[in-house]
Tab-separated table of C-alpha atoms and ligand atoms in Angstrom:
chain	number	residue	atom	x	y	z
A	779	MET	CA	-8.641	-26.681	2.916
A	780	ASN	CA	-10.504	-23.818	4.628
A	781	ILE	CA	-8.048	-20.951	4.713
A	782	LEU	CA	-8.417	-17.783	6.779
A	783	VAL	CA	-6.793	-14.984	4.774
A	784	THR	CA	-6.235	-11.888	6.887
A	785	GLY	CA	-5.778	-8.760	4.776
A	786	GLY	CA	-7.392	-10.654	1.898
A	787	ALA	CA	-8.878	-7.494	0.380
A	788	GLY	CA	-5.400	-5.939	0.059
A	789	TYR	CA	-2.930	-6.067	-2.804
A	790	ILE	CA	-1.103	-9.362	-2.252
A	791	GLY	CA	-3.955	-10.929	-0.254
A	792	SER	CA	-6.524	-10.471	-3.029
A	793	HIS	CA	-4.280	-12.106	-5.640
A	794	THR	CA	-3.566	-14.941	-3.236
A	795	CYS	CA	-7.303	-15.465	-2.684
A	796	VAL	CA	-7.650	-15.930	-6.450
A	797	ALA	CA	-4.793	-18.441	-6.527
A	798	LEU	CA	-6.194	-20.327	-3.490
A	799	LEU	CA	-9.699	-20.509	-4.941
A	800	GLU	CA	-8.343	-21.670	-8.285
A	801	ALA	CA	-6.399	-24.392	-6.465
A	802	GLY	CA	-9.663	-25.604	-4.883
A	803	HIS	CA	-9.346	-24.114	-1.395
A	804	THR	CA	-12.147	-22.337	0.460
A	805	VAL	CA	-11.325	-18.775	1.462
A	806	ILE	CA	-12.462	-16.779	4.487
A	807	VAL	CA	-11.258	-13.182	4.348
A	808	ALA	CA	-10.806	-11.015	7.459
A	809	ASP	CA	-9.984	-7.406	6.672
A	810	ASN	CA	-10.794	-4.106	8.367
A	811	LEU	CA	-10.533	-2.287	4.996
A	812	CYS	CA	-8.102	0.297	6.422
A	813	ASN	CA	-6.128	0.087	3.168
A	814	SER	CA	-8.520	-1.606	0.767
A	815	ARG	CA	-12.083	-1.637	-0.495
A	816	VAL	CA	-14.842	-4.201	-0.120
A	817	GLU	CA	-15.415	-4.161	-3.912
A	818	VAL	CA	-12.177	-6.139	-4.232
A	819	VAL	CA	-13.950	-9.120	-2.656
A	820	ASP	CA	-16.579	-8.950	-5.414
A	821	LYS	CA	-13.827	-8.821	-8.025
A	822	ILE	CA	-12.264	-11.977	-6.546
A	823	LYS	CA	-15.647	-13.724	-6.821
A	824	GLN	CA	-16.121	-12.427	-10.369
A	825	LEU	CA	-12.683	-13.678	-11.441
A	826	THR	CA	-12.946	-17.128	-9.916
A	827	LYS	CA	-16.720	-17.661	-10.029
A	828	LYS	CA	-16.381	-18.967	-6.475
A	829	GLU	CA	-17.777	-17.805	-3.128
A	830	VAL	CA	-15.673	-15.846	-0.635
A	831	ILE	CA	-16.691	-15.534	2.998
A	832	PHE	CA	-15.905	-11.995	4.149
A	833	TYR	CA	-15.614	-10.548	7.651
A	834	GLN	CA	-14.956	-6.835	8.083
A	835	ILE	CA	-13.063	-7.077	11.354
A	836	ASP	CA	-9.833	-5.878	12.893
A	837	VAL	CA	-7.533	-8.826	13.545
A	838	THR	CA	-6.244	-7.178	16.707
A	839	ASP	CA	-9.786	-7.660	18.088
A	840	ILE	CA	-9.547	-10.946	19.976
A	841	ALA	CA	-13.321	-11.465	20.272
A	842	ALA	CA	-13.901	-10.871	16.551
A	843	VAL	CA	-11.078	-13.260	15.639
A	844	SER	CA	-12.461	-15.940	18.001
A	845	THR	CA	-15.879	-15.639	16.361
A	846	ILE	CA	-14.380	-16.536	12.986
A	847	PHE	CA	-12.513	-19.518	14.436
A	848	SER	CA	-15.641	-20.791	16.144
A	849	ASN	CA	-17.860	-20.235	13.070
A	850	HIS	CA	-15.593	-22.125	10.662
A	851	SER	CA	-13.438	-25.209	10.750
A	852	ILE	CA	-10.203	-23.510	9.726
A	853	ASP	CA	-7.280	-25.573	8.416
A	854	GLY	CA	-4.765	-22.783	7.986
A	855	VAL	CA	-4.131	-19.047	8.310
A	856	ILE	CA	-2.317	-16.785	5.876
A	857	HIS	CA	-1.589	-13.552	7.694
A	858	PHE	CA	-1.262	-10.585	5.330
A	859	ALA	CA	-3.059	-7.969	7.438
A	860	GLY	CA	-0.676	-5.257	8.493
A	861	LEU	CA	0.534	-1.743	7.976
A	862	LYS	CA	3.342	-1.488	5.434
A	863	ALA	CA	4.425	2.099	4.749
A	864	VAL	CA	8.057	2.438	5.786
A	865	GLY	CA	8.048	6.247	6.155
A	866	GLU	CA	4.803	6.249	8.138
A	867	SER	CA	6.221	3.591	10.472
A	868	VAL	CA	8.976	6.021	11.482
A	869	GLU	CA	6.371	8.690	12.302
A	870	LYS	CA	3.903	6.311	14.006
A	871	PRO	CA	5.988	3.468	15.451
A	872	LEU	CA	3.421	2.507	18.073
A	873	ALA	CA	0.662	2.021	15.494
A	874	TYR	CA	2.991	-0.265	13.522
A	875	TYR	CA	4.248	-2.327	16.466
A	876	TYR	CA	0.711	-2.622	17.829
A	877	ASN	CA	-1.041	-3.579	14.612
A	878	ASN	CA	1.586	-5.879	13.135
A	879	LEU	CA	2.626	-7.664	16.344
A	880	VAL	CA	-0.662	-7.878	18.258
A	881	SER	CA	-2.388	-9.279	15.146
A	882	THR	CA	0.269	-11.998	14.815
A	883	MET	CA	-0.033	-12.939	18.509
A	884	ILE	CA	-3.832	-12.985	18.535
A	885	LEU	CA	-3.993	-15.155	15.431
A	886	ALA	CA	-1.337	-17.537	16.759
A	887	GLU	CA	-3.246	-17.833	20.035
A	888	ALA	CA	-6.513	-18.515	18.212
A	889	CYS	CA	-4.708	-21.237	16.241
A	890	GLN	CA	-3.621	-22.840	19.511
A	891	ASN	CA	-7.087	-22.565	21.055
A	892	TYR	CA	-8.831	-24.055	18.039
A	893	GLY	CA	-6.220	-26.654	17.051
A	894	VAL	CA	-5.226	-24.945	13.779
A	895	ARG	CA	-1.725	-26.089	12.821
A	896	ARG	CA	-0.834	-24.221	9.637
A	897	PHE	CA	0.314	-20.600	9.713
A	898	VAL	CA	1.839	-18.610	6.857
A	899	LEU	CA	3.305	-15.165	7.549
A	900	SER	CA	3.943	-12.292	5.125
A	901	SER	CA	7.493	-11.362	5.916
A	902	SER	CA	9.828	-9.241	3.841
A	903	ALA	CA	13.319	-9.215	2.369
A	904	THR	CA	13.767	-6.109	4.502
A	905	VAL	CA	14.674	-8.438	7.432
A	906	TYR	CA	18.037	-9.175	5.742
A	907	GLY	CA	19.075	-5.526	6.138
A	908	ASP	CA	22.077	-4.464	4.072
A	909	ASN	CA	23.465	-7.990	3.597
A	910	THR	CA	25.535	-9.352	0.707
A	911	VAL	CA	23.477	-10.298	-2.350
A	912	PRO	CA	21.991	-12.703	-3.162
A	913	PHE	CA	20.114	-13.030	0.121
A	914	VAL	CA	19.897	-16.623	1.375
A	915	GLU	CA	17.496	-17.871	4.070
A	916	THR	CA	20.399	-19.081	6.246
A	917	MET	CA	21.977	-15.605	6.560
A	918	ASN	CA	22.169	-13.823	9.884
A	919	LEU	CA	19.631	-11.027	9.780
A	920	LEU	CA	20.874	-7.452	10.102
A	921	PRO	CA	18.921	-4.651	11.776
A	922	THR	CA	16.411	-2.910	9.535
A	923	THR	CA	16.360	0.874	9.515
A	924	ASN	CA	12.701	1.371	10.459
A	925	PRO	CA	9.889	0.142	12.751
A	926	TYR	CA	8.050	-1.535	9.845
A	927	GLY	CA	11.041	-3.782	9.151
A	928	GLU	CA	11.393	-4.523	12.859
A	929	THR	CA	7.755	-5.688	13.047
A	930	LYS	CA	8.548	-8.288	10.380
A	931	ALA	CA	11.722	-9.494	12.110
A	932	MET	CA	9.877	-9.642	15.464
A	933	SER	CA	6.847	-11.469	14.028
A	934	GLU	CA	9.234	-14.074	12.643
A	935	ARG	CA	10.849	-14.504	16.082
A	936	ILE	CA	7.486	-14.726	17.864
A	937	LEU	CA	6.299	-17.490	15.525
A	938	ASN	CA	9.632	-19.287	15.828
A	939	ASP	CA	9.307	-19.401	19.618
A	940	ILE	CA	5.677	-20.526	19.495
A	941	ALA	CA	6.591	-23.335	17.096
A	942	LYS	CA	9.492	-24.408	19.340
A	943	ALA	CA	7.122	-24.733	22.269
A	944	ASN	CA	4.427	-26.461	20.178
A	945	PRO	CA	6.060	-28.980	17.859
A	946	ALA	CA	2.836	-29.708	15.953
A	947	PHE	CA	2.574	-26.061	14.820
A	948	SER	CA	3.682	-25.638	11.206
A	949	VAL	CA	4.874	-22.190	10.190
A	950	SER	CA	6.001	-20.800	6.878
A	951	LEU	CA	7.793	-17.446	6.955
A	952	LEU	CA	7.665	-16.016	3.451
A	953	ARG	CA	10.150	-13.256	2.716
A	954	TYR	CA	8.829	-11.303	-0.231
A	955	PHE	CA	11.122	-9.348	-2.475
A	956	ASN	CA	9.481	-6.527	-4.500
A	957	PRO	CA	5.914	-7.440	-5.519
A	958	VAL	CA	4.654	-5.591	-8.599
A	959	GLY	CA	2.184	-6.197	-11.420
A	960	ALA	CA	-1.477	-7.110	-11.241
A	961	HIS	CA	-3.825	-9.918	-12.178
A	962	GLU	CA	-3.740	-10.436	-15.956
A	963	SER	CA	-7.468	-9.530	-16.154
A	964	GLY	CA	-6.737	-5.977	-14.955
A	965	LEU	CA	-9.552	-6.366	-12.390
A	966	ILE	CA	-7.415	-6.370	-9.241
A	967	GLY	CA	-4.064	-4.742	-8.521
A	968	GLU	CA	-2.276	-2.323	-6.241
A	969	VAL	CA	-4.035	0.884	-5.235
A	970	PRO	CA	-1.508	3.043	-3.383
A	971	ASN	CA	-2.672	5.654	-0.929
A	972	GLY	CA	-1.800	9.175	-2.148
A	973	ILE	CA	1.493	9.712	-3.961
A	974	PRO	CA	3.206	6.318	-4.235
A	975	ASN	CA	6.502	5.634	-2.444
A	976	ASN	CA	7.347	2.497	-4.386
A	977	LEU	CA	8.845	2.487	-7.844
A	978	MET	CA	6.317	0.654	-10.046
A	979	PRO	CA	3.199	2.519	-8.864
A	980	TYR	CA	5.121	5.777	-9.282
A	981	VAL	CA	6.135	4.821	-12.837
A	982	THR	CA	2.542	3.926	-13.802
A	983	GLN	CA	1.334	7.309	-12.544
A	984	VAL	CA	4.040	9.080	-14.570
A	985	ALA	CA	2.932	7.022	-17.591
A	986	LYS	CA	-0.640	8.143	-16.896
A	987	ARG	CA	0.702	11.730	-16.723
A	988	LYS	CA	-0.744	12.097	-13.220
A	989	LEU	CA	2.833	12.781	-12.086
A	990	GLU	CA	5.292	14.794	-14.166
A	991	LYS	CA	8.428	12.677	-13.958
A	992	LEU	CA	10.106	9.931	-11.997
A	993	ARG	CA	12.771	10.971	-9.520
A	994	ILE	CA	15.482	8.314	-9.438
A	995	PHE	CA	17.027	8.185	-5.986
A	996	GLY	CA	20.757	8.141	-6.754
A	997	ASN	CA	22.856	6.872	-9.664
A	998	GLU	CA	26.163	6.224	-7.948
A	999	TYR	CA	25.457	2.921	-6.226
A	1000	PRO	CA	27.891	0.086	-6.984
A	1001	THR	CA	25.452	-1.518	-9.442
A	1002	VAL	CA	25.245	-2.142	-13.182
A	1003	ASP	CA	24.281	1.476	-14.000
A	1004	GLY	CA	24.564	3.142	-10.582
A	1005	THR	CA	20.828	2.958	-9.759
A	1006	GLY	CA	19.343	0.700	-7.069
A	1007	VAL	CA	18.887	-2.974	-7.915
A	1008	ARG	CA	15.843	-4.939	-6.709
A	1009	ASP	CA	14.243	-8.310	-7.269
A	1010	TYR	CA	10.809	-7.591	-8.754
A	1011	ILE	CA	8.296	-10.405	-8.565
A	1012	HIS	CA	4.926	-10.569	-10.298
A	1013	VAL	CA	2.171	-10.565	-7.689
A	1014	MET	CA	0.522	-13.626	-9.285
A	1015	ASP	CA	3.777	-15.569	-8.990
A	1016	LEU	CA	3.907	-14.453	-5.371
A	1017	ALA	CA	0.288	-15.548	-4.874
A	1018	GLU	CA	1.042	-18.984	-6.305
A	1019	GLY	CA	4.048	-19.190	-3.965
A	1020	HIS	CA	1.613	-19.020	-1.030
A	1021	VAL	CA	-0.428	-21.921	-2.353
A	1022	ALA	CA	2.773	-23.953	-2.766
A	1023	ALA	CA	3.910	-23.030	0.759
A	1024	LEU	CA	0.583	-24.047	2.241
A	1025	ASP	CA	0.298	-27.293	0.290
A	1026	ASN	CA	3.818	-28.366	1.306
A	1027	LEU	CA	3.733	-27.191	4.917
A	1028	THR	CA	5.137	-29.658	7.442
A	1029	GLU	CA	5.792	-29.389	11.184
A	1030	GLY	CA	8.294	-26.798	12.333
A	1031	VAL	CA	9.361	-23.446	10.921
A	1032	HIS	CA	10.247	-23.056	7.260
A	1033	ILE	CA	11.651	-19.885	5.765
A	1034	TYR	CA	11.415	-19.145	2.044
A	1035	ASN	CA	12.525	-16.275	-0.124
A	1036	LEU	CA	9.806	-15.464	-2.628
A	1037	GLY	CA	11.670	-13.592	-5.334
A	1038	SER	CA	12.626	-14.135	-8.945
A	1039	GLY	CA	16.336	-14.412	-8.177
A	1040	ASN	CA	17.078	-11.636	-10.702
A	1041	GLY	CA	18.249	-8.112	-9.955
A	1042	THR	CA	16.835	-5.230	-12.035
A	1043	SER	CA	18.069	-1.633	-11.741
A	1044	VAL	CA	15.740	1.378	-11.653
A	1045	ILE	CA	16.822	2.386	-15.149
A	1046	GLU	CA	16.367	-1.169	-16.444
A	1047	LEU	CA	12.841	-1.204	-15.026
A	1048	VAL	CA	12.045	2.143	-16.660
A	1049	LYS	CA	13.329	0.842	-20.020
A	1050	ALA	CA	11.314	-2.376	-19.643
A	1051	PHE	CA	8.171	-0.340	-18.918
A	1052	GLU	CA	8.786	1.817	-21.999
A	1053	GLU	CA	9.333	-1.267	-24.145
A	1054	ALA	CA	6.327	-3.174	-22.760
A	1055	ASN	CA	3.869	-0.305	-23.110
A	1056	GLY	CA	5.336	2.052	-25.710
A	1057	ILE	CA	5.207	5.045	-23.353
A	1058	GLU	CA	8.109	7.293	-22.472
A	1059	ILE	CA	8.885	7.740	-18.783
A	1060	PRO	CA	10.664	11.051	-18.179
A	1061	TYR	CA	13.021	10.998	-15.201
A	1062	GLU	CA	15.625	12.976	-13.320
A	1063	ILE	CA	18.343	11.827	-10.954
A	1064	VAL	CA	17.994	13.163	-7.399
A	1065	GLU	CA	19.592	12.489	-3.985
A	1066	ARG	CA	19.607	8.983	-2.516
A	1067	ARG	CA	16.586	8.106	-0.352
A	1068	PRO	CA	17.612	7.603	3.278
A	1069	GLY	CA	17.450	3.938	4.311
A	1070	ASP	CA	17.832	2.589	0.741
A	1071	ILE	CA	20.375	-0.101	0.006
A	1072	ALA	CA	22.251	-0.581	-3.281
A	1073	SER	CA	21.150	-4.111	-4.132
A	1074	CYS	CA	18.562	-6.579	-2.918
A	1075	TYR	CA	17.804	-9.841	-4.699
A	1076	ALA	CA	17.015	-13.365	-3.689
A	1077	ASP	CA	18.666	-16.699	-3.858
A	1078	ALA	CA	15.325	-18.286	-4.734
A	1079	SER	CA	16.576	-21.870	-4.997
A	1080	LYS	CA	15.176	-23.170	-1.688
A	1081	ALA	CA	11.537	-22.535	-2.681
A	1082	ASP	CA	12.200	-24.218	-6.006
A	1083	ARG	CA	13.825	-27.246	-4.331
A	1084	GLU	CA	11.373	-27.727	-1.481
A	1085	LEU	CA	8.102	-26.291	-2.779
A	1086	GLY	CA	8.517	-26.841	-6.504
A	1087	TRP	CA	7.783	-23.139	-6.935
A	1088	SER	CA	9.646	-20.544	-8.956
A	1089	ALA	CA	8.641	-17.214	-10.466
A	1090	LYS	CA	7.492	-17.575	-14.069
A	1091	ARG	CA	6.518	-14.079	-15.223
A	1092	ASP	CA	9.194	-11.684	-16.506
A	1093	VAL	CA	9.701	-7.961	-15.969
A	1094	ILE	CA	7.959	-7.124	-19.249
A	1095	SER	CA	4.795	-8.942	-18.051
A	1096	MET	CA	5.019	-7.132	-14.712
A	1097	CYS	CA	5.133	-3.753	-16.520
A	1098	ARG	CA	2.342	-4.671	-18.935
A	1099	ASP	CA	0.025	-5.939	-16.192
A	1100	SER	CA	0.712	-2.961	-13.883
A	1101	TRP	CA	-0.145	-0.615	-16.724
A	1102	ARG	CA	-3.327	-2.511	-17.652
A	1103	PHE	CA	-4.564	-2.239	-14.077
A	1104	GLU	CA	-3.679	1.479	-13.865
A	1105	ASN	CA	-5.886	2.066	-16.910
A	1106	ASN	CA	-8.732	-0.144	-15.668
A	1107	LYS	CA	-9.071	0.998	-12.097
A	1108	GLU	CA	-11.878	3.316	-11.124
B	2017	NAD	P1	-2.106	-3.958	1.629
B	2017	NAD	O1	-2.108	-2.749	2.485
B	2017	NAD	O2	-2.593	-3.825	0.235
B	2017	NAD	O3	-2.930	-5.136	2.337
B	2017	NAD	C1	-3.011	-5.278	3.725
B	2017	NAD	C2	-4.475	-5.476	4.077
B	2017	NAD	O4	-4.576	-5.666	5.485
B	2017	NAD	C3	-5.345	-4.286	3.713
B	2017	NAD	O5	-6.486	-4.738	2.998
B	2017	NAD	C4	-5.751	-3.689	5.064
B	2017	NAD	O6	-7.043	-3.111	5.015
B	2017	NAD	C5	-5.676	-4.900	5.962
B	2017	NAD	N1	-5.376	-4.637	7.382
B	2017	NAD	C6	-4.351	-3.917	7.910
B	2017	NAD	N2	-4.399	-3.966	9.259
B	2017	NAD	C7	-5.465	-4.750	9.585
B	2017	NAD	C8	-6.020	-5.200	10.801
B	2017	NAD	N3	-5.512	-4.838	11.981
B	2017	NAD	N4	-7.108	-5.997	10.761
B	2017	NAD	C9	-7.660	-6.380	9.582
B	2017	NAD	N5	-7.170	-5.980	8.399
B	2017	NAD	C10	-6.085	-5.186	8.396
B	2017	NAD	O7	-0.616	-4.540	1.643
B	2017	NAD	P2	0.051	-5.676	0.759
B	2017	NAD	O8	1.034	-5.020	-0.137
B	2017	NAD	O9	-0.956	-6.554	0.201
B	2017	NAD	O10	0.895	-6.427	1.871
B	2017	NAD	C11	0.403	-7.586	2.531
B	2017	NAD	C12	1.416	-8.034	3.547
B	2017	NAD	O11	2.656	-8.297	2.896
B	2017	NAD	C13	1.717	-7.004	4.631
B	2017	NAD	O12	1.892	-7.678	5.857
B	2017	NAD	C14	3.019	-6.386	4.172
B	2017	NAD	O13	3.768	-5.872	5.240
B	2017	NAD	C15	3.711	-7.577	3.534
B	2017	NAD	N6	4.713	-7.198	2.534
B	2017	NAD	C16	4.349	-6.379	1.501
B	2017	NAD	C17	5.320	-6.011	0.571
B	2017	NAD	C18	4.944	-5.098	-0.566
B	2017	NAD	O14	5.838	-4.557	-1.212
B	2017	NAD	N7	3.677	-4.880	-0.895
B	2017	NAD	C19	6.628	-6.476	0.672
B	2017	NAD	C20	6.955	-7.333	1.731
B	2017	NAD	C21	5.989	-7.689	2.668
B	2018	UD1	C1	10.676	-0.397	-0.069
B	2018	UD1	C2	10.877	-0.311	1.425
B	2018	UD1	C3	11.032	-1.713	1.982
B	2018	UD1	C4	9.827	-2.582	1.604
B	2018	UD1	C5	9.730	-2.582	0.082
B	2018	UD1	C6	8.570	-3.381	-0.424
B	2018	UD1	C7	11.939	1.862	1.833
B	2018	UD1	C8	13.192	2.559	2.292
B	2018	UD1	N1	12.018	0.519	1.721
B	2018	UD1	O1	11.790	-1.021	-0.588
B	2018	UD1	O2	11.165	-1.688	3.381
B	2018	UD1	O3	10.006	-3.905	2.083
B	2018	UD1	O4	9.571	-1.233	-0.374
B	2018	UD1	O5	7.365	-2.731	-0.118
B	2018	UD1	O6	10.915	2.494	1.624
B	2018	UD1	N2	13.012	4.432	-6.446
B	2018	UD1	C9	13.270	5.586	-7.157
B	2018	UD1	N3	12.270	6.528	-7.245
B	2018	UD1	C10	11.037	6.356	-6.669
B	2018	UD1	C11	10.788	5.160	-5.938
B	2018	UD1	C12	11.799	4.224	-5.836
B	2018	UD1	O7	14.355	5.770	-7.681
B	2018	UD1	O8	10.193	7.258	-6.781
B	2018	UD1	C13	14.067	3.391	-6.368
B	2018	UD1	C14	14.538	3.087	-4.965
B	2018	UD1	O9	15.612	3.917	-4.606
B	2018	UD1	C15	14.949	1.605	-5.093
B	2018	UD1	C16	13.985	1.060	-6.156
B	2018	UD1	O10	13.506	2.197	-6.861
B	2018	UD1	O11	16.252	1.513	-5.588
B	2018	UD1	C17	12.808	0.305	-5.559
B	2018	UD1	O12	12.170	1.139	-4.595
B	2018	UD1	P1	10.811	0.700	-3.851
B	2018	UD1	O13	9.818	0.277	-4.860
B	2018	UD1	O14	10.441	1.802	-2.927
B	2018	UD1	O15	11.213	-0.602	-3.035
B	2018	UD1	P2	12.411	-0.827	-1.978
B	2018	UD1	O16	13.320	0.314	-1.887
B	2018	UD1	O17	13.024	-2.125	-2.316
């Protein structure tokens, strides 16, 4: 199939391009490079030895999006392009609502205009809010604590309504848990902007001695050791989940958790990183981070049942591959 991958130069998008190309699909990337670099597209080609068609465009630009749809016979869209920094979304809500919602609407409209029936959305486990773990797709969603999370919940609702009105439209809403790791080659991975907010990129920078020590946000949560529990998923497993979602997409709206189904605490992740890479990670316990929840992990059985997909790579591989990329990146 010819797949339009918006945000394909970004972290999850680039790994998904590799998985798509390896599965025999043709990939057209649309990215404005606001949080990525064009060199990533060359790395995807280098890794797969396949061509990638690249458009440097903003997917909120209706004319630019239409040009892509008229230039190519597109079979499906995977929509990764978006802004994703939770803290920044509180400071710049309009930029987040505009970018993340207008892009979804413009792409959905282009799909209608050009008869494209497959649409896969990057959603997030954040839409569950502070629910009871494990999170199951059938749960009622709770409010998120920030505009970023709201853009994901709203994008899901928009696509739901469009699919209701257009029964031939097939939509997959993929709720990611915590993507970490990098391609096993060390050629592509996550490049955070400035000081990282998320745990794994922070840990790799402490390991690199770019940052002095990890600050663990609270150790009195009701969890195994008092630190926050999350469901870390290797980005290549996540990428392969997209291929499975696309290959199995049928009419209507389908929601899938893409997680490992396992909860790992902050201290367990630190220990796994130390074991995987033989490097000590100094840390101190500090105040809780506002907006954090104690535990978040998936019931990942629906994706296994319906898509034949489950996460294969363990936390040790995630730590090893994150560290390899940290050492390889320019
Ligand atoms: P990323 O920032 O690495 O990738 C997003 C890409 O989209 C970037 O290359 C950026 O340049 C591009 N982009 C942003 N706005 C654009 C626009 N208007 N037009 C064209 N390109 C645009 O982020 P990521 O981690 O790869 O996340 C991909 C998607 O998955 C996002 O929608 C994000 O919200 C969602 N998600 C990410 C996580 C995570 O932890 N990384 C978790 C859940 C959901
Ligand atoms: C964060 C976002 C969430 C987003 C997700 C994936 C917030 C409040 N939430 O979630 O909306 O969907 O990323 O991108 O930003 N931790 C530390 N020290 C650190 C960093 C993190 O102790 O320096 C802890 C956190 O308290 C948490 C765990 O590590 O318990 C994971 O944190 P993080 O990687 O930021 O992911 P989430 O909190 O799950």
